[in-house]
XYZ file of C-alpha atoms in Angstrom:
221
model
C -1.183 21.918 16.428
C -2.466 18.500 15.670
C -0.011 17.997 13.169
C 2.845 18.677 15.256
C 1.450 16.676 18.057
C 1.380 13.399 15.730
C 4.124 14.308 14.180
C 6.447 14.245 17.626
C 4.343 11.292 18.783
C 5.326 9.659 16.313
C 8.927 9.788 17.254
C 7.602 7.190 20.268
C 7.058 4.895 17.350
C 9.512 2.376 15.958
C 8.963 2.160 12.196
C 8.373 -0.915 10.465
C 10.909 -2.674 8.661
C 10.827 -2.751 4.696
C 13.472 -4.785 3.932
C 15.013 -8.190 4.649
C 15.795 -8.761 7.025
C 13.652 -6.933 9.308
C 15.599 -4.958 11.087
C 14.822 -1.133 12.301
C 17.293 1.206 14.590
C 15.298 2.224 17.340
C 14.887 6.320 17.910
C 17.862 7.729 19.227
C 17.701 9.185 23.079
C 18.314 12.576 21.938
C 15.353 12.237 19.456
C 13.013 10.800 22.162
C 14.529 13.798 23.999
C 13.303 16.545 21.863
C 10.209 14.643 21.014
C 8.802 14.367 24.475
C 9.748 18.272 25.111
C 8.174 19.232 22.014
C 4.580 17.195 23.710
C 5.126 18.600 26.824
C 5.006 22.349 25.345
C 2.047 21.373 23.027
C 0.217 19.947 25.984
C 0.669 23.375 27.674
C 0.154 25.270 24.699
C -2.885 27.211 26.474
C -0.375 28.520 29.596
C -0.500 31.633 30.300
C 3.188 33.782 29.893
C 3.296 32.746 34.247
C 2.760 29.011 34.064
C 4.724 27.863 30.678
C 6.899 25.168 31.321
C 10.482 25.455 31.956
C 12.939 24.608 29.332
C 14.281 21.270 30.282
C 18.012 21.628 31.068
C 20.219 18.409 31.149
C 21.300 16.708 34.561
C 24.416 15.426 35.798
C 22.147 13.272 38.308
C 18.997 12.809 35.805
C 18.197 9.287 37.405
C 18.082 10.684 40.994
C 15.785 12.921 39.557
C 12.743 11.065 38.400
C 12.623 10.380 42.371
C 11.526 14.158 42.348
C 9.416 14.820 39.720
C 8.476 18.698 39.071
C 4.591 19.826 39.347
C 3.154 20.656 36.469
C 3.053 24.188 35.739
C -0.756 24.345 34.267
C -3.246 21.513 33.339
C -2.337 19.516 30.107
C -4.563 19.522 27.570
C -4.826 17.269 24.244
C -5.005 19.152 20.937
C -8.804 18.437 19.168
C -9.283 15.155 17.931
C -7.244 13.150 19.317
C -9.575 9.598 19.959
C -9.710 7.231 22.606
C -7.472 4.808 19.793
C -4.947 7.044 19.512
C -4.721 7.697 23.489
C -4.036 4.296 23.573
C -1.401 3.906 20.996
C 0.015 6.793 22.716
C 0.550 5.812 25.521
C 1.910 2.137 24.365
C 4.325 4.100 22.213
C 5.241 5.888 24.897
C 6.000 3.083 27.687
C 8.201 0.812 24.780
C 10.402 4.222 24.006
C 11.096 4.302 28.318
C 11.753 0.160 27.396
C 14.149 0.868 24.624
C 15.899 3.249 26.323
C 17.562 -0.069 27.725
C 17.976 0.810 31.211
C 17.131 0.234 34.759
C 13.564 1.864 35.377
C 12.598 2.389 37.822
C 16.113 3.716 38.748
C 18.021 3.482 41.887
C 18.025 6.451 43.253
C 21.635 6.357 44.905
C 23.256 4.881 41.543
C 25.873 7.253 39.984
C 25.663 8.567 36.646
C 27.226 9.535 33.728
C 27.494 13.534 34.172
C 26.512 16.143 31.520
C 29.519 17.727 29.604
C 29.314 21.472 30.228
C 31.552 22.802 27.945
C 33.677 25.704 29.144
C 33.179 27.326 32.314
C 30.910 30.089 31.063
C 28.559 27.566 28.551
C 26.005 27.612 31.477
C 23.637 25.045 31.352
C 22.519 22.818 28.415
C 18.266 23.985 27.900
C 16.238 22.368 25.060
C 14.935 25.008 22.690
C 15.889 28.216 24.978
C 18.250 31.115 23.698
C 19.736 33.559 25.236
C 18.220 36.599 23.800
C 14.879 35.519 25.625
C 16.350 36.026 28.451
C 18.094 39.140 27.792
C 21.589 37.115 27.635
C 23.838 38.239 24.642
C 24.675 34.867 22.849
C 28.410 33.692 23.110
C 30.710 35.435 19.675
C 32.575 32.466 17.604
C 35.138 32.323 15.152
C 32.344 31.169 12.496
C 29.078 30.836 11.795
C 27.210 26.936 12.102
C 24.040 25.895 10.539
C 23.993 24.068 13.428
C 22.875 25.479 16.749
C 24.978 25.551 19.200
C 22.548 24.133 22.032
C 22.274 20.855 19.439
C 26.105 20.727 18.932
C 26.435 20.297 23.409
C 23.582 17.693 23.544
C 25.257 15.371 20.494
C 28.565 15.944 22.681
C 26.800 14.117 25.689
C 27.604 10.311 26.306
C 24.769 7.718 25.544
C 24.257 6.908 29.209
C 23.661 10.526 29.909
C 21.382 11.529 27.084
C 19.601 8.313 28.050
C 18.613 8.897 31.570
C 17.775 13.193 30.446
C 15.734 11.319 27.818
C 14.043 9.238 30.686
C 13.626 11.888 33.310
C 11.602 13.975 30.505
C 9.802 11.167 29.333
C 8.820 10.444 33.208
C 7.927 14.581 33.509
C 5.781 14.234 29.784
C 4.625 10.998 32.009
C 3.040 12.736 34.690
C 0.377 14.906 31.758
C -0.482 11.794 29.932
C -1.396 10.281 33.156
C -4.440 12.817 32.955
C -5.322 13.322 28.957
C -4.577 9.904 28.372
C -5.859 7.943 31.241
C -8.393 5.747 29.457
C -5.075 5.198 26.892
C -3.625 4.034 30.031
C -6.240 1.887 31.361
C -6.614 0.676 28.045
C -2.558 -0.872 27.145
C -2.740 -2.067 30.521
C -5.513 -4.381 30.199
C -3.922 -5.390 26.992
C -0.317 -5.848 28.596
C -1.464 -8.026 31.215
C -3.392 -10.414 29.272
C -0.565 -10.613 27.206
C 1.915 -10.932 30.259
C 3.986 -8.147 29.491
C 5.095 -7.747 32.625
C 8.097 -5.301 31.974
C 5.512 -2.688 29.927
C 2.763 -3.113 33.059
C 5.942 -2.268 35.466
C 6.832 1.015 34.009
C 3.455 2.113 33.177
C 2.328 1.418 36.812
C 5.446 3.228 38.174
C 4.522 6.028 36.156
C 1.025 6.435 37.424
C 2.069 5.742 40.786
C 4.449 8.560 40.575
C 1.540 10.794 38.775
C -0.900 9.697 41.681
C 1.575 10.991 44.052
C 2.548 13.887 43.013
C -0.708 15.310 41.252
C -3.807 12.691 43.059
C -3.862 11.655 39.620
C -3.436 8.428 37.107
C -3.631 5.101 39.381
C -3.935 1.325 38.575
């Protein structure tokens, strides 16, 4: 479980350059997408069958969204061994991937979006990780087989603006369990943001624990 946990986390992580010049292409939304889905179940690994997490299904209005955040399901928990170091780094990680996103957080919550492509009036919506079968759904016949599932094949078909602010709104829903297994990571960055007048890292992680401290009496400043 560790392993997988770093291994996602890691997708939070831009990677250092190793050639001249020094530039790196920063982790596409989709990837931060599946990444922060793949936390969330980890963090909930312990759930019992009643209180697992939802699959996360894309939104036409994704930024309207984050004004509503979900409860969690079950308390997070970290897998073993995870240090107070590493909280940190997660959770700085984690606040430059909602930066790099490259848009307006927090959002407006009346701003219109770009909507999800939902292709075919039968496709039904677009969940992360979910098939049919597990919920007794036979899945659709095609022509040919793909190596590729289909579920990946609808979420590469999305525009950038829409996988960005699905990517966001699950980021902000991971948000709301790091704001309790990583609050000393928290505390931490933002100690370290502020003396270093990052003011754009210290907004996002504040509106994030806000939001947590609303909706759970966690996180906080």
């Amino acid at each position: 479980v560790g392993a997988l946990f770093q291994g996602a986390s890691s997708l939070f992580r831009t990677a250092k350059p190793t050639i001249d010049p020094p530039f790196v292409k920063l982790t596409p939304s989709y990837m931060l997408l599946y990444a922060s889905e793949m936390i969330r179940v980890l963090l909930h690994r312990a759930a019992t069958p009643d209180c697992v997490p939802p699959p996360f299904c894309l939104l036409d209005d994704a930024a309207r969204a984050i004004h509503s955040l979900p409860q969690p399901t079950s308390p997070p928990d970290l897998p073993f061994g995870i240090d107070a170091e590493q909280r940190e780094a997660l959770v700085s990680d984690y606040v430059t991937s909602l930066i790099d996103l490259n848009l307006t957080l927090p959002p407006d919550p009346n701003a219109k979006h770009a909507p999800a492509t939902l292709d075919g009036a039968g496709s039904g919506d677009i969940a992360l990780g979910w098939e049919k079968e597990l919920d007794g759904e036979q899945p659709s016949s095609s022509g040919g087989a793909s190596a590729v599932p289909g579920e990946i094949s609808r979420v590469l078909a999305q525009s950038s603006e829409c996988l960005g602010w699905n990517a966001a709104l699950s980021m902000y829903i991971l948000g709301m369990d790091l704001s309790v297994v990583c609050k000393d990571g928290f505390q931490l960055a933002l100690a370290k943001w502020r003396r270093r007048k990052e003011q754009a890292k210290v907004l996002i992680a504040l509106d994030v624990l806000n939001r947590a401290s609303k909706l759970l009496g966690a996180g906080g400043q």
